[in-house]
Coordinates of C-alpha atoms in Angstrom, one line a residue:
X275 CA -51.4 -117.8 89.3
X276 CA -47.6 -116.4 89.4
X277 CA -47.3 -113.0 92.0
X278 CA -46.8 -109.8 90.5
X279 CA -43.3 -108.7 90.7
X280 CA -41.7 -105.5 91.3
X281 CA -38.0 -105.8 89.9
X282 CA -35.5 -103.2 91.3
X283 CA -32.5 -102.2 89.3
X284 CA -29.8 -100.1 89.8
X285 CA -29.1 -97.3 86.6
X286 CA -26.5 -96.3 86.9
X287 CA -23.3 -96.8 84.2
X288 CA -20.9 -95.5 81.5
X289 CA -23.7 -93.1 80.4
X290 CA -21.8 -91.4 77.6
X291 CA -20.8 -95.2 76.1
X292 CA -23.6 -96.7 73.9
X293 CA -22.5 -100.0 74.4
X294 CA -23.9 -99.7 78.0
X295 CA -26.8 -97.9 77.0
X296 CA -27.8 -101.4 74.7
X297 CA -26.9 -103.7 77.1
X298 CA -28.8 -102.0 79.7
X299 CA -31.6 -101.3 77.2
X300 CA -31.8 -105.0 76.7
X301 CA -31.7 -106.0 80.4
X302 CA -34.7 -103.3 80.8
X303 CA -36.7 -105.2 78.1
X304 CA -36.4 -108.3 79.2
X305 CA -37.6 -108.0 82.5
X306 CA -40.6 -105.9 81.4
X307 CA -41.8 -109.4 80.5
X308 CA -42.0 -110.4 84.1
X309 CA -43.1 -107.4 86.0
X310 CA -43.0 -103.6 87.0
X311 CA -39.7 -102.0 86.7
X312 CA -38.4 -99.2 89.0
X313 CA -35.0 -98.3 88.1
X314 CA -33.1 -96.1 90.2
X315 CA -32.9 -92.6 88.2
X316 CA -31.9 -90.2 90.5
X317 CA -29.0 -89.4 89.0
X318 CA -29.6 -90.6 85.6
X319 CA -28.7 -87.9 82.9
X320 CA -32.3 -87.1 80.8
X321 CA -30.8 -88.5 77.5
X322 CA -30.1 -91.6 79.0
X323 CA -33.2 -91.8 80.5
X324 CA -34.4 -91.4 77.0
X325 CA -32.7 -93.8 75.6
X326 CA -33.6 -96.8 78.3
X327 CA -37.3 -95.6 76.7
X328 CA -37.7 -95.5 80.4
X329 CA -41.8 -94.9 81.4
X330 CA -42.8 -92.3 83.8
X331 CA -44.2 -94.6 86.2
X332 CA -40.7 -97.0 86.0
X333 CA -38.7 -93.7 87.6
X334 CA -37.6 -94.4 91.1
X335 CA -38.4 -91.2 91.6
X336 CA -41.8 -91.2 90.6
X337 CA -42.4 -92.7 93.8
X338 CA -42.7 -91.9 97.6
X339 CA -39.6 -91.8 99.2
X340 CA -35.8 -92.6 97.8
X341 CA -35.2 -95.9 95.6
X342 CA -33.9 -97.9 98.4
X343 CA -36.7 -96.9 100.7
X344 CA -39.3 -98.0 98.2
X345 CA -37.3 -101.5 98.0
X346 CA -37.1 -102.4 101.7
X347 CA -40.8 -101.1 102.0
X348 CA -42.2 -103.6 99.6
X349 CA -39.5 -106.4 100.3
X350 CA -40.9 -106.3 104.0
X351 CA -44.6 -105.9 102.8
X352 CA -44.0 -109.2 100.0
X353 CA -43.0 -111.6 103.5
X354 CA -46.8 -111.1 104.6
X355 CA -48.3 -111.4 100.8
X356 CA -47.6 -114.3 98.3
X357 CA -49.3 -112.9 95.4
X358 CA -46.5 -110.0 95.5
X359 CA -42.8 -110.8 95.3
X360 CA -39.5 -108.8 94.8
X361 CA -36.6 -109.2 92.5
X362 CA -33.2 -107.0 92.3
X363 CA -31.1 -106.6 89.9
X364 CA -27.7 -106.7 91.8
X365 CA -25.6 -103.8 90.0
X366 CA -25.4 -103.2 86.3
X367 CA -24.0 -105.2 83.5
X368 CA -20.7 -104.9 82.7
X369 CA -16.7 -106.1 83.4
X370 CA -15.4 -107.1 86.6
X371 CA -11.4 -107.2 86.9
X372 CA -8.7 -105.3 88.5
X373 CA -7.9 -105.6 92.2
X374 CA -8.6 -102.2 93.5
X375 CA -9.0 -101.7 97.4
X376 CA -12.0 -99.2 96.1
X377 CA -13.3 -102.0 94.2
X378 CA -13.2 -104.7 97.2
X379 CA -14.5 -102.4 99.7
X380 CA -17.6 -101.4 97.3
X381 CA -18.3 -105.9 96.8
X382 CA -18.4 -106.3 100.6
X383 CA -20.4 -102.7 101.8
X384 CA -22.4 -104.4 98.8
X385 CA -22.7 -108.1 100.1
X386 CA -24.2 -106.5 103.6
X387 CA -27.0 -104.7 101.3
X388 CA -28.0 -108.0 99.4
X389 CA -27.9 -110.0 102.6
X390 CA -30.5 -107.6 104.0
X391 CA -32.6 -108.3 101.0
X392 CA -31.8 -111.8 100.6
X393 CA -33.1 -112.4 104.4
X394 CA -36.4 -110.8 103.4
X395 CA -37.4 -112.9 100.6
X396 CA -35.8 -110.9 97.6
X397 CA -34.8 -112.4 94.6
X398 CA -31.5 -111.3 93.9
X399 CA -29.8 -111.9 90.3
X400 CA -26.7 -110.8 88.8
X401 CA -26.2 -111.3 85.2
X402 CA -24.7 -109.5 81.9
X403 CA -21.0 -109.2 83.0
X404 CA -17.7 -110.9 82.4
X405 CA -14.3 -111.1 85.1
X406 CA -10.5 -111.2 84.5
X407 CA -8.1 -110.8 84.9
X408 CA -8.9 -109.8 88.9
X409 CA -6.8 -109.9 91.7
X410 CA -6.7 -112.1 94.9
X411 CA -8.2 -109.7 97.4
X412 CA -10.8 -108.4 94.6
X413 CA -11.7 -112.2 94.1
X414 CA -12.3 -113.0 97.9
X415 CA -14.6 -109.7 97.8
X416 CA -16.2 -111.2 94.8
X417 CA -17.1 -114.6 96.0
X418 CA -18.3 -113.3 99.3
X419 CA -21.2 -111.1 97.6
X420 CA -21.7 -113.4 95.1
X421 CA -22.8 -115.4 98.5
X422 CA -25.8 -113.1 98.4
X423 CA -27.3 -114.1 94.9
X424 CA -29.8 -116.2 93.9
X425 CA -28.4 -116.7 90.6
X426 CA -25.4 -115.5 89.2
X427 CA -24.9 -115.4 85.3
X428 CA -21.6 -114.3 83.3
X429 CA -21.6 -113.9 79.7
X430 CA -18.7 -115.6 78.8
X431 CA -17.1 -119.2 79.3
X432 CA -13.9 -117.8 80.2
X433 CA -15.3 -116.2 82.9
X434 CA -17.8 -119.0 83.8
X435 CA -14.2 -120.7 84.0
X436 CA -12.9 -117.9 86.0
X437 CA -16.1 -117.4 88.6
X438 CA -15.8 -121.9 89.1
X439 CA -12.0 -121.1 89.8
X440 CA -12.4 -118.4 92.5
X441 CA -14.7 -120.5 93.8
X442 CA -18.3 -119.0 93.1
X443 CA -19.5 -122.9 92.2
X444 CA -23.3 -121.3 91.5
X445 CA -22.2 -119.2 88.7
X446 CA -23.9 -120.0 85.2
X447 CA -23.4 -119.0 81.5
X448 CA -26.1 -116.2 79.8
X449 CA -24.8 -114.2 76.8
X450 CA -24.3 -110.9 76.4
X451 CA -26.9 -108.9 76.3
X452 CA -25.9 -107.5 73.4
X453 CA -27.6 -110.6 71.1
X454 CA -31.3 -109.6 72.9
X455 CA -31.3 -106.2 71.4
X456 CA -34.1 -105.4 69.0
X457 CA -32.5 -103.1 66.6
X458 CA -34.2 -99.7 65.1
X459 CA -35.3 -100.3 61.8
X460 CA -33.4 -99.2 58.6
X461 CA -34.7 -100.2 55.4
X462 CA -31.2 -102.6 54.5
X463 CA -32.4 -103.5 51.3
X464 CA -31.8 -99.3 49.9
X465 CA -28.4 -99.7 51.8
X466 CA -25.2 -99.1 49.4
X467 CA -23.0 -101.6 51.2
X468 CA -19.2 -99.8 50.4
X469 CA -18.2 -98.4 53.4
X470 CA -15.7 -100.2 55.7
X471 CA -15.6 -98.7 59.3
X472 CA -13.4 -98.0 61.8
X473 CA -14.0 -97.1 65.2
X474 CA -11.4 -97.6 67.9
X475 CA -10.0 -96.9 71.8
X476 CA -7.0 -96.6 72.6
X477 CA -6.5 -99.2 75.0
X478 CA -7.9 -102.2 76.3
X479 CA -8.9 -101.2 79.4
X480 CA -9.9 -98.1 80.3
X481 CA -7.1 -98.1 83.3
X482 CA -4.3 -98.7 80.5
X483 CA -1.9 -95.9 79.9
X484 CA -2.5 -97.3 76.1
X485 CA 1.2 -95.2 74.8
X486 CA 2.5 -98.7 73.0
X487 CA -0.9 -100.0 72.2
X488 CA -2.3 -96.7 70.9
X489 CA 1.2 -96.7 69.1
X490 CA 1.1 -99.7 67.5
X491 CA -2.9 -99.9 66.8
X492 CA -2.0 -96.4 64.8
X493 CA 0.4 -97.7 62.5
X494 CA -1.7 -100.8 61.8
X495 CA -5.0 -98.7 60.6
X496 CA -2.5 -96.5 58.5
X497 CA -1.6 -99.4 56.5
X498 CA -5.1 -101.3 56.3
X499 CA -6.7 -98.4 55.6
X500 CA -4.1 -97.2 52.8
X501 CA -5.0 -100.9 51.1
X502 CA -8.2 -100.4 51.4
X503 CA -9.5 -97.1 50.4
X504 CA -9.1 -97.4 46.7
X505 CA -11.9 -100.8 47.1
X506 CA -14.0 -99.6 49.6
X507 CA -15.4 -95.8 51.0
X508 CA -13.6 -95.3 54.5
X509 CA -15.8 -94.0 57.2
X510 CA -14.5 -93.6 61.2
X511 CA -17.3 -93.4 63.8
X512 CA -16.5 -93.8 67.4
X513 CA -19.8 -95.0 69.8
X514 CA -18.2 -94.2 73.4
X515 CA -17.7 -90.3 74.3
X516 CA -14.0 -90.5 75.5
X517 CA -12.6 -92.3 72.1
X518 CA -13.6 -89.0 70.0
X519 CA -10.4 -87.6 70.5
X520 CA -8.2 -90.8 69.2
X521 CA -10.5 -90.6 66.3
X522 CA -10.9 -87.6 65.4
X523 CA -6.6 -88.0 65.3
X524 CA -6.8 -90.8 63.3
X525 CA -9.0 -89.2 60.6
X526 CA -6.7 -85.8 60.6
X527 CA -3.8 -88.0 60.0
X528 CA -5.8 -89.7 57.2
X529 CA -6.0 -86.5 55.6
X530 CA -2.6 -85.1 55.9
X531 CA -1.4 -88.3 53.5
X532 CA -4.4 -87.5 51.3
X533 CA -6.8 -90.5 52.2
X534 CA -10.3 -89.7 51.1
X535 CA -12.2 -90.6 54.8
X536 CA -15.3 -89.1 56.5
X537 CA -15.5 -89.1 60.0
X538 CA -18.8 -88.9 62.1
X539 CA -18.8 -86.0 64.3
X540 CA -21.0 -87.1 66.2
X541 CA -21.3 -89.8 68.6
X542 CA -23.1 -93.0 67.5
X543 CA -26.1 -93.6 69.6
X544 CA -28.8 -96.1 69.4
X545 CA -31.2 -93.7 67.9
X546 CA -29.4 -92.9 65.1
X547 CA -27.0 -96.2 64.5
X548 CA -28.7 -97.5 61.5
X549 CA -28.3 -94.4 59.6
X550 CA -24.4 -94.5 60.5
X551 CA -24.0 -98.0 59.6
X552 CA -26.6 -99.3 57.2
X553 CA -23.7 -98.8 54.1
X554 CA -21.1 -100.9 56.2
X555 CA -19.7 -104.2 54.9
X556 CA -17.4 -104.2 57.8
X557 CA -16.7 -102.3 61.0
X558 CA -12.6 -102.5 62.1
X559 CA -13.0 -101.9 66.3
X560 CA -11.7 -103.2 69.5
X561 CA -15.4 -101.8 70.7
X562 CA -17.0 -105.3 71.8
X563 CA -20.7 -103.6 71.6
X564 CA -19.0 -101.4 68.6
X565 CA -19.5 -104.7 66.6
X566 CA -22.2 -106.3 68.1
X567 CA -24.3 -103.4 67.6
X568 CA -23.1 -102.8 63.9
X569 CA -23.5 -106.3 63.1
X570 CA -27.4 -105.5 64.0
X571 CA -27.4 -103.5 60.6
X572 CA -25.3 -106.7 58.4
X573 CA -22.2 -105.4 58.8
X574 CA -19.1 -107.7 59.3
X575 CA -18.3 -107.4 63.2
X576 CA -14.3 -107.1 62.8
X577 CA -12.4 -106.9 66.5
X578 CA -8.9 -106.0 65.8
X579 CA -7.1 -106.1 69.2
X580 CA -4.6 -108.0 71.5
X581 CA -6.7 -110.8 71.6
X582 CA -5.3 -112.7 74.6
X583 CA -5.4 -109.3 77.2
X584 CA -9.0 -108.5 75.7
X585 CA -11.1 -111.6 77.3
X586 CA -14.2 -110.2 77.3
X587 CA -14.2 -110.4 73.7
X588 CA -12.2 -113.5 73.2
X589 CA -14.8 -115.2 74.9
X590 CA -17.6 -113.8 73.9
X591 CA -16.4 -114.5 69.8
X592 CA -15.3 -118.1 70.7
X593 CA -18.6 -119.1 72.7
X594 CA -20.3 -118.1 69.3
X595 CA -17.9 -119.4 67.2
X596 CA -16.5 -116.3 65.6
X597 CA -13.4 -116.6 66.6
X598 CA -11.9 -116.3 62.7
X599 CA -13.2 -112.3 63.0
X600 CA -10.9 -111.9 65.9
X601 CA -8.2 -110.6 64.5
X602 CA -4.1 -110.1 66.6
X603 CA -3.5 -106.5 66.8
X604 CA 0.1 -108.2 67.3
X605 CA 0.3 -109.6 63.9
X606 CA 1.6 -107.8 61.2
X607 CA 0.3 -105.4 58.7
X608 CA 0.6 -107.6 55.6
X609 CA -0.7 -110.6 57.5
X610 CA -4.0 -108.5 59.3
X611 CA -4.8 -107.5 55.6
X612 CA -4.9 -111.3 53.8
X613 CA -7.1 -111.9 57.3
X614 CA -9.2 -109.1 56.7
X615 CA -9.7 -109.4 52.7
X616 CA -10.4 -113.1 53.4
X617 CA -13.3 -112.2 56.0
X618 CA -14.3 -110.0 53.2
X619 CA -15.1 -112.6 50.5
X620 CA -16.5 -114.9 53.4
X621 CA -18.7 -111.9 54.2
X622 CA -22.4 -113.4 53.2
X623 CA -21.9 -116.8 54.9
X624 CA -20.3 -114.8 58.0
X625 CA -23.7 -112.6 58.6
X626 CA -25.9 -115.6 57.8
X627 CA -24.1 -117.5 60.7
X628 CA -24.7 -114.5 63.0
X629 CA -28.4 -114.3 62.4
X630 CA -28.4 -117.9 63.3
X631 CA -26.3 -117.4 66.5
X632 CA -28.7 -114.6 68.0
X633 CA -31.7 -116.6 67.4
X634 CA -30.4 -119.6 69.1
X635 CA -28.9 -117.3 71.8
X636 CA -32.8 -115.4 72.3
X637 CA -33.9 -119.1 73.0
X638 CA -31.8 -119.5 75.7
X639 CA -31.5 -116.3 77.3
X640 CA -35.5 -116.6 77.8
X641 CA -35.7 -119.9 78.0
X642 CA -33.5 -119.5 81.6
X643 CA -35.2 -116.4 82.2
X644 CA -38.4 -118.4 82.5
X645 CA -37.2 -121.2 84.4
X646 CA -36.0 -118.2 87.2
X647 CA -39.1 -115.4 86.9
X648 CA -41.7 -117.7 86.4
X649 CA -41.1 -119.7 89.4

């Protein structure tokens, strides 16, 4: 008979980006599987509470004492009882790069935590999350905590690559979360596929000043989008709070040069995704989980971006083979539009191989979940 397991998890994130909401989501479901949750919601906003479809009795601070209390407390009683034992979750899903004193001091107060829990029997995993580029310093911190992990999973085989090279030899491939996620149901067969979408940052990083990217990525969506409005309805959404206002510019400019374009006021969420993007042949974005979660609805996941800075997505699209709906922000307009209307007429065969990539992608992700929470 396998113990009952308690598995700790740490909430918090970008709470107004819905990318980290799904991802998140996704980690949340998994691990019901395996055991009891308690996720530390102290300071969790409500509506992102709401939507983890976090229970009452998964709430940290449902109960006695703080989260970390309630962690130590059971991680000392499991030592004395084998039919209990204790997993955490080491820190949220995500991208590790930079090279940020702030950052390195966080990875070794950090490493002192999990070798506290690692000493007392804890299961400690680490998983969802790509790296680079990262610094020196940042990379010591990084191997040293990942010292303090039982298993230590990135989502991408450039930053398997990466982890091998900085010298964490234990680290292993799991995709991104983003392939586990059960979508909410829309009815796709009363969809009217015409819409192609665009929803953009404007930068790759969220450290980037972004003046000559932002720049450039403008002038590019003014010339795809003036080829392509008399074949297809244009519609801009934007799924992460803080890109509203290079949107909402985008779609004003639209206007002024007499585009017909809608733009979605308001912020796509997980809740209401399908209705935004059940009528979408293709969504434009250099939003990683701004594809992955239209694609959900059988919409052509499109990144348009400097491909060779954006590695989180470069590997994620080559490890599935996708790599042809990458498209160089640093190409030019005429050549991004023979890409894109190419993609276009490949669009059928394009979504059939991404249904067959997430189901191959579900067997593995649980397949090495079992093989660690079952054991």
């Amino acid at each position: 008979m396998n113990p009952t397991k308690t598995i700790y998890f740490q909430g918090n994130t970008q709470f107004e980006n819905t990318g980290d909401v799904l991802i998140n989501k996704s980690l949340l479901e998994i691990f019901r599987l395996y055991g009891n949750i308690v996720l530390n919601d102290q300071k969790l906003p409500n509506y992102y509470k709401e939507a983890l479809k976090l229970k009452p009795e998964e709430y940290s601070t449902t109960g006695q004492g703080g989260f970390y209390n309630q962690l130590f407390r059971n991680a000392f009683k499991s030592i004395f009882r084998k039919e209990s034992k204790v997993v955490m979750v080491a820190g949220p899903p995500g991208h590790v790069f930079g090279n940020s004193s702030k950052k390195i001091k966080k990875n070794l107060e950090y490493s002192v935590f999990l070798f506290l829990l690692k000493i007392m029997g804890v299961k400690i995993i680490r998983l969802g999350f790509s790296m680079g580029p990262i610094g020196q310093q940042q990379a010591i911190s990084e191997r040293i905590r990942s010292w303090f992990t039982h298993h230590y999973w990135v989502r991408d085989s450039i930053s398997l690559q990466l982890a091998h090279q900085i010298g964490i030899q234990k680290a292993q491939y799991f995709p991104d979360l983003a392939w586990m996620y059960s979508a909410n149901g829309v009815d796709l067969s009363k969809a009217n596929k015409s819409e192609i979408i665009f929803s953009f940052r404007d930068g790759i990083y969220k450290d980037d000043s972004g003046d000559n990217y932002t720049d450039q990525l403008t002038q590019n969506l003014m010339y795809l989008i003036g080829h392509l409005k008399d074949r297809y309805r244009i519609k801009i959404t934007y799924q992460v709070l803080q890109d509203y206002a290079f949107c909402k510019a985008l779609y004003e400019k639209l206007l002024e040069k007499g585009c017909e374009v809608t733009f979605i006021e308001k912020q796509i969420t997980l809740d209401n995704a399908g209705e935004a993007y059940k009528d979408g042949v293709a969504i434009i974005t250099n939003r990683l989980h701004g594809a992955l979660l239209a694609a959900k609805y059988d919409v052509l996941p499109i990144v348009m971006t400097d491909v060779d800075k954006h590695l989180k997505i470069k590997g994620i699209y080559q490890d599935a083979g996708l790599d042809e709906l990458l498209l160089d922000a640093n190409l030019s307009n005429e050549e991004l539009l023979q890409q894109i209307n190419l993609l276009l007429l490949k669009r059928e065969a394009i979504i059939q191989k991404l249904d067959e990539v997430e189901k191959q992608y579900h067997v593995y992700s649980m397949d090495n979940m079992d093989k660690i929470m079952l054991t």
